[in-house]
Amino acid sequence: MKLSRRKMIRILAGVPLLGGLGILGAGGCASTGQLSRNLEKRDLFEELGIEPIINGRGTLTYLSGSLMQPEVVETISATSTRYANLNEVQDKVGSRIAELLNCEAAMVTSGAAGALTLGTAAAITGTDEELIRNLPDIPGPRREVIIQKNHRYGYDHAVRNTGIKMVEVENAREMVQAINDRTVMGLFFNAAAQFGGFEHNIGHEEFVAICKRHGIPSFIDAAADVPPASNLFLYTEMGFDLITFSGGKAIRGPQSAGLLYGRKDLIEAAKLNHSPHSNTLGRGLKVNKEEMFGMLVALELYLEKDHDAEWNQWLDWNEQIAENAKTVPTVHSEIHVNDGPANHFPDLRLSWDQTQVKITPDEAADALSKGTPPILVSSRGDSLSITVSMMKPEQVNIVARRVKNVLEEAV
């Protein structure tokens, strides 16, 4: 008699020996993969032909941002074995995060980009169920978000997802004139001046003051703006109504997680625009319970960390790489600390006399990227720039040796 697969599984489930061997998964379904391999030893990088890299460029999303702390990984694993109501998890995790950040309310989002969408949605809809259901196609005139012209950036697409119109202004006078009954929010890109090489035409305090005077929420995007850890508190103290940071950069939480925090009424409205609520703009921006718990633990660890010791460790790693490189004639090293607010790390910059070491920084970076393992660093015109902050301790020697070899071969 031929047994169906389903009937066979039911029979096997009743056999103590096989059940003890873990043929059935925790949910009652057959874990057939466990019959043929030990998943703990399975290397999916090797199996799928994906080559791990050494990240010498920093917290770039396409390079996986950062690596989660071991405690965060353990948290994700430990919380994955039980069910919970996602609304309750979000509320209680958010409440704990708000305590840590000395603010009214907080929530975990799908990265800082998800926070931008949800925060804007909250400013548009409040708790109005009809608006929430219909966003971005809501009745009436198109809502507007005010932004400084030189603050426009690719990530404001996440704000535009809500259907708003971006209104660009050049200065405080224009900002005041632009505010009308369609204005729902003011958006401040914190790193705009850093990346653009200019001063903010409207500074933080003035921007907040104008928003408050006219009764519109102010939202600051500070996604990559730790370290220092004090920035997590600075913008609340300045009076911004909404703040977002990435969870998967220097905080070293899940790469797909972010923080949205600030005014309680806006955070509650953001939750209503978010998963698990089904008929919402944010349904596709869902965050699972494991990420929420993991983000909380990552933030706790980050706030408890000895940041001075970590900074000194980065400086030591830079010195280790520099000393190896400087055994090659004419190689010079310097530490460059980005003023921030984004990517405020001590980077190592190496330069050399290219008439003696016959390779350009571009070529050196390319050679490092083609080695085994690939090492990704930056080329900045006349220098090679290496960011050590996202490296593992055991990778520093590898980088030091490989950089030296690439330069030596060019002599």
PDB file of C-alpha atoms in Angstrom, residues 123-397:
ATOM      1  CA  ALA A 123       1.663  64.079  10.023  1.00  0.00           C
ATOM      2  CA  ILE A 124      -0.903  63.797   7.213  1.00  0.00           C
ATOM      3  CA  THR A 125      -3.493  61.470   8.740  1.00  0.00           C
ATOM      4  CA  GLY A 126      -3.250  61.733  12.497  1.00  0.00           C
ATOM      5  CA  THR A 127      -5.676  59.064  13.723  1.00  0.00           C
ATOM      6  CA  ASP A 128      -8.251  59.673  10.970  1.00  0.00           C
ATOM      7  CA  GLU A 129      -9.204  56.159   9.812  1.00  0.00           C
ATOM      8  CA  GLU A 130     -10.476  57.269   6.425  1.00  0.00           C
ATOM      9  CA  LEU A 131      -7.275  59.138   5.615  1.00  0.00           C
ATOM     10  CA  ILE A 132      -5.202  56.165   6.780  1.00  0.00           C
ATOM     11  CA  ARG A 133      -7.173  53.791   4.546  1.00  0.00           C
ATOM     12  CA  ASN A 134      -6.875  56.005   1.471  1.00  0.00           C
ATOM     13  CA  LEU A 135      -3.335  57.371   1.736  1.00  0.00           C
ATOM     14  CA  PRO A 136      -1.732  58.398  -0.622  1.00  0.00           C
ATOM     15  CA  ASP A 137      -4.954  59.045  -2.608  1.00  0.00           C
ATOM     16  CA  ILE A 138      -6.728  61.254  -0.116  1.00  0.00           C
ATOM     17  CA  PRO A 139      -9.392  63.863  -0.885  1.00  0.00           C
ATOM     18  CA  GLY A 140      -8.675  67.548  -1.103  1.00  0.00           C
ATOM     19  CA  PRO A 141      -5.584  69.423  -2.249  1.00  0.00           C
ATOM     20  CA  ARG A 142      -2.215  67.732  -2.293  1.00  0.00           C
ATOM     21  CA  ARG A 143      -0.478  68.020   1.064  1.00  0.00           C
ATOM     22  CA  GLU A 144       2.911  69.711   1.244  1.00  0.00           C
ATOM     23  CA  VAL A 145       6.182  69.159   3.092  1.00  0.00           C
ATOM     24  CA  ILE A 146       8.630  72.037   3.351  1.00  0.00           C
ATOM     25  CA  ILE A 147      12.325  71.366   2.859  1.00  0.00           C
ATOM     26  CA  GLN A 148      15.343  73.564   2.239  1.00  0.00           C
ATOM     27  CA  LYS A 149      16.322  73.419  -1.416  1.00  0.00           C
ATOM     28  CA  ASN A 150      19.852  72.305  -0.618  1.00  0.00           C
ATOM     29  CA  HIS A 151      18.469  69.564   1.646  1.00  0.00           C
ATOM     30  CA  ARG A 152      16.895  67.634  -1.225  1.00  0.00           C
ATOM     31  CA  TYR A 153      18.318  64.116  -1.324  1.00  0.00           C
ATOM     32  CA  GLY A 154      17.529  60.656  -2.681  1.00  0.00           C
ATOM     33  CA  TYR A 155      15.992  59.410   0.538  1.00  0.00           C
ATOM     34  CA  ASP A 156      13.255  62.014   0.486  1.00  0.00           C
ATOM     35  CA  HIS A 157      11.611  59.598  -1.950  1.00  0.00           C
ATOM     36  CA  ALA A 158      10.446  57.806   1.214  1.00  0.00           C
ATOM     37  CA  VAL A 159       8.602  60.994   2.185  1.00  0.00           C
ATOM     38  CA  ARG A 160       7.160  61.432  -1.306  1.00  0.00           C
ATOM     39  CA  ASN A 161       5.739  57.906  -1.108  1.00  0.00           C
ATOM     40  CA  THR A 162       2.881  59.395   0.909  1.00  0.00           C
ATOM     41  CA  GLY A 163       1.749  61.483  -2.084  1.00  0.00           C
ATOM     42  CA  ILE A 164       2.911  64.837  -0.740  1.00  0.00           C
ATOM     43  CA  LYS A 165       4.464  67.672  -2.730  1.00  0.00           C
ATOM     44  CA  MET A 166       7.922  68.820  -1.664  1.00  0.00           C
ATOM     45  CA  VAL A 167       8.072  72.604  -1.362  1.00  0.00           C
ATOM     46  CA  GLU A 168      11.622  73.939  -1.588  1.00  0.00           C
ATOM     47  CA  VAL A 169      12.685  77.086   0.232  1.00  0.00           C
ATOM     48  CA  GLU A 170      15.980  78.969   0.326  1.00  0.00           C
ATOM     49  CA  ASN A 171      15.776  80.739   3.686  1.00  0.00           C
ATOM     50  CA  ALA A 172      13.662  81.378   6.780  1.00  0.00           C
ATOM     51  CA  ARG A 173      11.648  84.135   5.129  1.00  0.00           C
ATOM     52  CA  GLU A 174      10.674  81.865   2.250  1.00  0.00           C
ATOM     53  CA  MET A 175       9.842  79.070   4.683  1.00  0.00           C
ATOM     54  CA  VAL A 176       7.391  81.248   6.587  1.00  0.00           C
ATOM     55  CA  GLN A 177       5.811  82.425   3.339  1.00  0.00           C
ATOM     56  CA  ALA A 178       5.479  78.832   2.075  1.00  0.00           C
ATOM     57  CA  ILE A 179       3.470  77.589   5.070  1.00  0.00           C
ATOM     58  CA  ASN A 180      -0.251  77.327   4.345  1.00  0.00           C
ATOM     59  CA  ASP A 181      -3.244  75.133   5.165  1.00  0.00           C
ATOM     60  CA  ARG A 182      -1.831  72.355   2.939  1.00  0.00           C
ATOM     61  CA  THR A 183       1.478  72.201   4.851  1.00  0.00           C
ATOM     62  CA  VAL A 184       1.717  69.071   6.993  1.00  0.00           C
ATOM     63  CA  MET A 185       5.400  68.981   8.003  1.00  0.00           C
ATOM     64  CA  GLY A 186       8.888  70.449   7.789  1.00  0.00           C
ATOM     65  CA  LEU A 187      11.723  68.035   6.918  1.00  0.00           C
ATOM     66  CA  PHE A 188      15.351  68.654   7.942  1.00  0.00           C
ATOM     67  CA  PHE A 189      18.145  66.514   6.454  1.00  0.00           C
ATOM     68  CA  ASN A 190      20.760  66.609   9.166  1.00  0.00           C
ATOM     69  CA  ALA A 191      23.814  65.715   7.061  1.00  0.00           C
ATOM     70  CA  ALA A 192      22.962  67.992   4.127  1.00  0.00           C
ATOM     71  CA  ALA A 193      25.609  70.614   4.922  1.00  0.00           C
ATOM     72  CA  GLN A 194      28.253  67.937   5.472  1.00  0.00           C
ATOM     73  CA  PHE A 195      27.678  66.266   2.113  1.00  0.00           C
ATOM     74  CA  GLY A 196      27.072  69.536   0.269  1.00  0.00           C
ATOM     75  CA  GLY A 197      29.909  71.534   1.787  1.00  0.00           C
ATOM     76  CA  PHE A 198      27.774  74.496   2.884  1.00  0.00           C
ATOM     77  CA  GLU A 199      26.118  75.936   5.968  1.00  0.00           C
ATOM     78  CA  HIS A 200      22.422  75.297   6.569  1.00  0.00           C
ATOM     79  CA  ASN A 201      20.475  78.295   5.303  1.00  0.00           C
ATOM     80  CA  ILE A 202      18.009  77.638   8.108  1.00  0.00           C
ATOM     81  CA  GLY A 203      19.678  76.215  11.214  1.00  0.00           C
ATOM     82  CA  HIS A 204      18.214  73.556  13.468  1.00  0.00           C
ATOM     83  CA  GLU A 205      16.820  75.841  16.152  1.00  0.00           C
ATOM     84  CA  GLU A 206      15.351  78.344  13.709  1.00  0.00           C
ATOM     85  CA  PHE A 207      13.761  75.557  11.657  1.00  0.00           C
ATOM     86  CA  VAL A 208      12.128  74.072  14.770  1.00  0.00           C
ATOM     87  CA  ALA A 209      10.980  77.481  15.966  1.00  0.00           C
ATOM     88  CA  ILE A 210       9.265  78.271  12.666  1.00  0.00           C
ATOM     89  CA  CYS A 211       7.521  74.905  12.650  1.00  0.00           C
ATOM     90  CA  LYS A 212       6.294  75.333  16.214  1.00  0.00           C
ATOM     91  CA  ARG A 213       5.130  78.874  15.631  1.00  0.00           C
ATOM     92  CA  HIS A 214       2.986  77.708  12.717  1.00  0.00           C
ATOM     93  CA  GLY A 215       1.780  74.460  14.294  1.00  0.00           C
ATOM     94  CA  ILE A 216       3.414  71.968  11.914  1.00  0.00           C
ATOM     95  CA  PRO A 217       5.569  68.986  12.968  1.00  0.00           C
ATOM     96  CA  SER A 218       9.316  69.161  12.422  1.00  0.00           C
ATOM     97  CA  PHE A 219      11.062  65.942  11.347  1.00  0.00           C
ATOM     98  CA  ILE A 220      14.840  65.427  11.309  1.00  0.00           C
ATOM     99  CA  ASP A 221      16.511  62.629   9.380  1.00  0.00           C
ATOM    100  CA  ALA A 222      19.673  61.729  11.321  1.00  0.00           C
ATOM    101  CA  ALA A 223      20.012  58.197   9.945  1.00  0.00           C
ATOM    102  CA  ALA A 224      23.813  57.810  10.071  1.00  0.00           C
ATOM    103  CA  ASP A 225      24.514  60.381  12.752  1.00  0.00           C
ATOM    104  CA  VAL A 226      26.018  58.308  15.548  1.00  0.00           C
ATOM    105  CA  PRO A 227      28.653  58.373  16.925  1.00  0.00           C
ATOM    106  CA  PRO A 228      28.605  60.312  19.144  1.00  0.00           C
ATOM    107  CA  ALA A 229      25.842  58.657  21.133  1.00  0.00           C
ATOM    108  CA  SER A 230      24.803  62.056  22.477  1.00  0.00           C
ATOM    109  CA  ASN A 231      23.207  62.796  19.090  1.00  0.00           C
ATOM    110  CA  LEU A 232      20.449  60.341  20.013  1.00  0.00           C
ATOM    111  CA  PHE A 233      19.278  62.883  22.596  1.00  0.00           C
ATOM    112  CA  LEU A 234      20.362  66.165  20.993  1.00  0.00           C
ATOM    113  CA  TYR A 235      17.535  66.618  18.507  1.00  0.00           C
ATOM    114  CA  THR A 236      14.818  65.878  21.038  1.00  0.00           C
ATOM    115  CA  GLU A 237      16.360  68.559  23.230  1.00  0.00           C
ATOM    116  CA  MET A 238      16.322  70.949  20.255  1.00  0.00           C
ATOM    117  CA  GLY A 239      12.578  70.417  19.993  1.00  0.00           C
ATOM    118  CA  PHE A 240      12.164  68.302  16.846  1.00  0.00           C
ATOM    119  CA  ASP A 241       8.812  66.503  16.886  1.00  0.00           C
ATOM    120  CA  LEU A 242      10.068  63.438  15.022  1.00  0.00           C
ATOM    121  CA  ILE A 243      13.571  61.946  14.812  1.00  0.00           C
ATOM    122  CA  THR A 244      14.865  58.944  12.920  1.00  0.00           C
ATOM    123  CA  PHE A 245      18.110  57.000  13.171  1.00  0.00           C
ATOM    124  CA  SER A 246      19.113  53.879  11.321  1.00  0.00           C
ATOM    125  CA  GLY A 247      19.273  50.793  13.496  1.00  0.00           C
ATOM    126  CA  GLY A 248      21.675  48.881  11.290  1.00  0.00           C
ATOM    127  CA  LYS A 249      24.606  51.276  11.182  1.00  0.00           C
ATOM    128  CA  ALA A 250      26.763  52.187  14.207  1.00  0.00           C
ATOM    129  CA  ILE A 251      24.095  51.032  16.684  1.00  0.00           C
ATOM    130  CA  ARG A 252      24.579  47.551  15.179  1.00  0.00           C
ATOM    131  CA  GLY A 253      21.000  46.396  15.337  1.00  0.00           C
ATOM    132  CA  PRO A 254      19.214  44.544  12.538  1.00  0.00           C
ATOM    133  CA  GLN A 255      20.128  46.103   9.182  1.00  0.00           C
ATOM    134  CA  SER A 256      16.432  46.283   8.266  1.00  0.00           C
ATOM    135  CA  ALA A 257      15.444  48.123  11.469  1.00  0.00           C
ATOM    136  CA  GLY A 258      15.327  51.788  12.395  1.00  0.00           C
ATOM    137  CA  LEU A 259      14.138  54.115  15.137  1.00  0.00           C
ATOM    138  CA  LEU A 260      11.325  56.656  14.924  1.00  0.00           C
ATOM    139  CA  TYR A 261      10.727  58.675  18.074  1.00  0.00           C
ATOM    140  CA  GLY A 262       9.422  61.955  19.396  1.00  0.00           C
ATOM    141  CA  ARG A 263       5.942  63.313  20.011  1.00  0.00           C
ATOM    142  CA  LYS A 264       3.565  60.684  21.371  1.00  0.00           C
ATOM    143  CA  ASP A 265       0.540  61.620  19.242  1.00  0.00           C
ATOM    144  CA  LEU A 266       2.602  61.382  16.070  1.00  0.00           C
ATOM    145  CA  ILE A 267       4.141  58.047  17.022  1.00  0.00           C
ATOM    146  CA  GLU A 268       0.698  56.627  17.769  1.00  0.00           C
ATOM    147  CA  ALA A 269      -0.514  57.861  14.380  1.00  0.00           C
ATOM    148  CA  ALA A 270       2.550  56.306  12.717  1.00  0.00           C
ATOM    149  CA  LYS A 271       1.690  52.954  14.277  1.00  0.00           C
ATOM    150  CA  LEU A 272      -1.829  53.144  12.832  1.00  0.00           C
ATOM    151  CA  ASN A 273      -0.275  53.623   9.380  1.00  0.00           C
ATOM    152  CA  HIS A 274       1.958  50.595   9.889  1.00  0.00           C
ATOM    153  CA  SER A 275       1.802  46.821   9.843  1.00  0.00           C
ATOM    154  CA  PRO A 276       0.075  44.759  11.198  1.00  0.00           C
ATOM    155  CA  HIS A 277      -2.786  47.087  10.184  1.00  0.00           C
ATOM    156  CA  SER A 278      -3.677  45.692   6.779  1.00  0.00           C
ATOM    157  CA  ASN A 279      -5.231  48.547   4.813  1.00  0.00           C
ATOM    158  CA  THR A 280      -2.385  51.008   5.290  1.00  0.00           C
ATOM    159  CA  LEU A 281       0.436  52.585   3.336  1.00  0.00           C
ATOM    160  CA  GLY A 282       2.911  51.023   5.757  1.00  0.00           C
ATOM    161  CA  ARG A 283       1.690  47.440   5.524  1.00  0.00           C
ATOM    162  CA  GLY A 284       4.629  46.546   3.305  1.00  0.00           C
ATOM    163  CA  LEU A 285       7.054  48.176   5.763  1.00  0.00           C
ATOM    164  CA  LYS A 286       6.458  45.476   8.350  1.00  0.00           C
ATOM    165  CA  VAL A 287       8.891  44.760  11.147  1.00  0.00           C
ATOM    166  CA  ASN A 288       8.824  41.359  12.795  1.00  0.00           C
ATOM    167  CA  LYS A 289       8.900  40.880  16.539  1.00  0.00           C
ATOM    168  CA  GLU A 290      12.455  39.552  16.448  1.00  0.00           C
ATOM    169  CA  GLU A 291      13.689  42.780  14.872  1.00  0.00           C
ATOM    170  CA  MET A 292      11.837  44.849  17.465  1.00  0.00           C
ATOM    171  CA  PHE A 293      13.405  42.940  20.350  1.00  0.00           C
ATOM    172  CA  GLY A 294      16.781  42.948  18.591  1.00  0.00           C
ATOM    173  CA  MET A 295      16.650  46.703  18.033  1.00  0.00           C
ATOM    174  CA  LEU A 296      15.911  47.281  21.704  1.00  0.00           C
ATOM    175  CA  VAL A 297      18.857  45.170  22.827  1.00  0.00           C
ATOM    176  CA  ALA A 298      21.151  46.823  20.264  1.00  0.00           C
ATOM    177  CA  LEU A 299      20.203  50.259  21.585  1.00  0.00           C
ATOM    178  CA  GLU A 300      20.737  49.173  25.192  1.00  0.00           C
ATOM    179  CA  LEU A 301      24.184  47.846  24.303  1.00  0.00           C
ATOM    180  CA  TYR A 302      25.072  50.982  22.364  1.00  0.00           C
ATOM    181  CA  LEU A 303      24.132  53.298  25.201  1.00  0.00           C
ATOM    182  CA  GLU A 304      26.059  51.183  27.719  1.00  0.00           C
ATOM    183  CA  LYS A 305      29.179  50.934  25.550  1.00  0.00           C
ATOM    184  CA  ASP A 306      32.506  52.526  26.482  1.00  0.00           C
ATOM    185  CA  HIS A 307      32.662  54.762  23.420  1.00  0.00           C
ATOM    186  CA  ASP A 308      36.074  56.197  24.312  1.00  0.00           C
ATOM    187  CA  ALA A 309      37.549  52.707  24.445  1.00  0.00           C
ATOM    188  CA  GLU A 310      35.965  51.832  21.109  1.00  0.00           C
ATOM    189  CA  TRP A 311      37.375  55.004  19.523  1.00  0.00           C
ATOM    190  CA  ASN A 312      40.855  54.206  20.836  1.00  0.00           C
ATOM    191  CA  GLN A 313      40.559  50.695  19.443  1.00  0.00           C
ATOM    192  CA  TRP A 314      39.802  52.125  16.003  1.00  0.00           C
ATOM    193  CA  LEU A 315      42.845  54.387  16.305  1.00  0.00           C
ATOM    194  CA  ASP A 316      45.006  51.390  17.242  1.00  0.00           C
ATOM    195  CA  TRP A 317      43.741  49.461  14.215  1.00  0.00           C
ATOM    196  CA  ASN A 318      44.497  52.424  11.973  1.00  0.00           C
ATOM    197  CA  GLU A 319      48.010  52.584  13.374  1.00  0.00           C
ATOM    198  CA  GLN A 320      48.512  48.866  12.806  1.00  0.00           C
ATOM    199  CA  ILE A 321      47.596  49.154   9.130  1.00  0.00           C
ATOM    200  CA  ALA A 322      49.587  52.374   8.720  1.00  0.00           C
ATOM    201  CA  GLU A 323      52.783  50.944  10.228  1.00  0.00           C
ATOM    202  CA  ASN A 324      52.690  48.017   7.798  1.00  0.00           C
ATOM    203  CA  ALA A 325      52.033  50.274   4.828  1.00  0.00           C
ATOM    204  CA  LYS A 326      54.817  52.693   5.771  1.00  0.00           C
ATOM    205  CA  THR A 327      57.450  49.977   5.352  1.00  0.00           C
ATOM    206  CA  VAL A 328      56.954  50.715   1.650  1.00  0.00           C
ATOM    207  CA  PRO A 329      59.081  53.725   0.566  1.00  0.00           C
ATOM    208  CA  THR A 330      57.356  57.172   0.463  1.00  0.00           C
ATOM    209  CA  VAL A 331      54.076  55.945   1.977  1.00  0.00           C
ATOM    210  CA  HIS A 332      52.572  58.536   4.297  1.00  0.00           C
ATOM    211  CA  SER A 333      49.616  58.114   6.664  1.00  0.00           C
ATOM    212  CA  GLU A 334      47.207  60.430   8.412  1.00  0.00           C
ATOM    213  CA  ILE A 335      44.016  60.055  10.425  1.00  0.00           C
ATOM    214  CA  HIS A 336      41.034  61.895   9.048  1.00  0.00           C
ATOM    215  CA  VAL A 337      38.045  62.336  11.336  1.00  0.00           C
ATOM    216  CA  ASN A 338      34.882  63.273   9.521  1.00  0.00           C
ATOM    217  CA  ASP A 339      33.333  66.216  11.339  1.00  0.00           C
ATOM    218  CA  GLY A 340      29.909  64.637  10.912  1.00  0.00           C
ATOM    219  CA  PRO A 341      27.158  64.536  11.831  1.00  0.00           C
ATOM    220  CA  ALA A 342      27.074  61.428   9.577  1.00  0.00           C
ATOM    221  CA  ASN A 343      29.793  58.765   9.515  1.00  0.00           C
ATOM    222  CA  HIS A 344      31.830  60.344  12.302  1.00  0.00           C
ATOM    223  CA  PHE A 345      34.681  57.823  12.369  1.00  0.00           C
ATOM    224  CA  PRO A 346      38.493  58.071  12.399  1.00  0.00           C
ATOM    225  CA  ASP A 347      39.526  56.950   8.911  1.00  0.00           C
ATOM    226  CA  LEU A 348      43.039  56.099   7.793  1.00  0.00           C
ATOM    227  CA  ARG A 349      44.332  57.830   4.686  1.00  0.00           C
ATOM    228  CA  LEU A 350      47.405  56.570   2.884  1.00  0.00           C
ATOM    229  CA  SER A 351      49.286  58.444   0.162  1.00  0.00           C
ATOM    230  CA  TRP A 352      52.591  57.886  -1.620  1.00  0.00           C
ATOM    231  CA  ASP A 353      54.891  59.194  -4.315  1.00  0.00           C
ATOM    232  CA  GLN A 354      53.389  57.628  -7.417  1.00  0.00           C
ATOM    233  CA  THR A 355      56.647  58.016  -9.335  1.00  0.00           C
ATOM    234  CA  GLN A 356      58.170  55.460  -6.958  1.00  0.00           C
ATOM    235  CA  VAL A 357      55.136  53.405  -5.967  1.00  0.00           C
ATOM    236  CA  LYS A 358      53.644  53.088  -9.410  1.00  0.00           C
ATOM    237  CA  ILE A 359      49.984  52.595  -8.588  1.00  0.00           C
ATOM    238  CA  THR A 360      47.179  55.090  -8.117  1.00  0.00           C
ATOM    239  CA  PRO A 361      44.811  54.990  -5.134  1.00  0.00           C
ATOM    240  CA  ASP A 362      42.043  53.962  -7.555  1.00  0.00           C
ATOM    241  CA  GLU A 363      44.137  51.062  -8.804  1.00  0.00           C
ATOM    242  CA  ALA A 364      45.119  50.049  -5.271  1.00  0.00           C
ATOM    243  CA  ALA A 365      41.469  50.012  -4.172  1.00  0.00           C
ATOM    244  CA  ASP A 366      40.597  47.913  -7.217  1.00  0.00           C
ATOM    245  CA  ALA A 367      43.406  45.440  -6.488  1.00  0.00           C
ATOM    246  CA  LEU A 368      42.230  45.051  -2.887  1.00  0.00           C
ATOM    247  CA  SER A 369      38.663  44.425  -4.052  1.00  0.00           C
ATOM    248  CA  LYS A 370      39.810  41.629  -6.369  1.00  0.00           C
ATOM    249  CA  GLY A 371      41.803  39.723  -3.780  1.00  0.00           C
ATOM    250  CA  THR A 372      40.706  36.866  -1.534  1.00  0.00           C
ATOM    251  CA  PRO A 373      38.872  37.859   0.530  1.00  0.00           C
ATOM    252  CA  PRO A 374      37.810  41.039  -1.257  1.00  0.00           C
ATOM    253  CA  ILE A 375      38.633  44.147   0.776  1.00  0.00           C
ATOM    254  CA  LEU A 376      36.514  47.177  -0.068  1.00  0.00           C
ATOM    255  CA  VAL A 377      38.049  50.569   0.661  1.00  0.00           C
ATOM    256  CA  SER A 378      37.669  54.060  -0.817  1.00  0.00           C
ATOM    257  CA  SER A 379      39.851  56.075  -3.133  1.00  0.00           C
ATOM    258  CA  ARG A 380      39.891  59.826  -2.584  1.00  0.00           C
ATOM    259  CA  GLY A 381      41.871  61.381  -5.387  1.00  0.00           C
ATOM    260  CA  ASP A 382      45.437  61.250  -4.135  1.00  0.00           C
ATOM    261  CA  SER A 383      44.874  58.932  -1.172  1.00  0.00           C
ATOM    262  CA  LEU A 384      43.514  55.562  -0.171  1.00  0.00           C
ATOM    263  CA  SER A 385      40.888  55.821   2.588  1.00  0.00           C
ATOM    264  CA  ILE A 386      40.245  52.925   4.953  1.00  0.00           C
ATOM    265  CA  THR A 387      37.431  52.835   7.505  1.00  0.00           C
ATOM    266  CA  VAL A 388      38.153  50.264  10.203  1.00  0.00           C
ATOM    267  CA  SER A 389      35.059  50.794  12.362  1.00  0.00           C
ATOM    268  CA  MET A 390      33.058  47.966  10.773  1.00  0.00           C
ATOM    269  CA  MET A 391      35.881  45.436  10.706  1.00  0.00           C
ATOM    270  CA  LYS A 392      36.240  42.391  12.922  1.00  0.00           C
ATOM    271  CA  PRO A 393      39.405  42.398  15.062  1.00  0.00           C
ATOM    272  CA  GLU A 394      40.866  39.424  13.196  1.00  0.00           C
ATOM    273  CA  GLN A 395      40.460  41.228   9.863  1.00  0.00           C
ATOM    274  CA  VAL A 396      42.797  44.088  10.709  1.00  0.00           C
ATOM    275  CA  ASN A 397      45.956  41.990  10.191  1.00  0.00           C
TER     276      ASN A 397
END
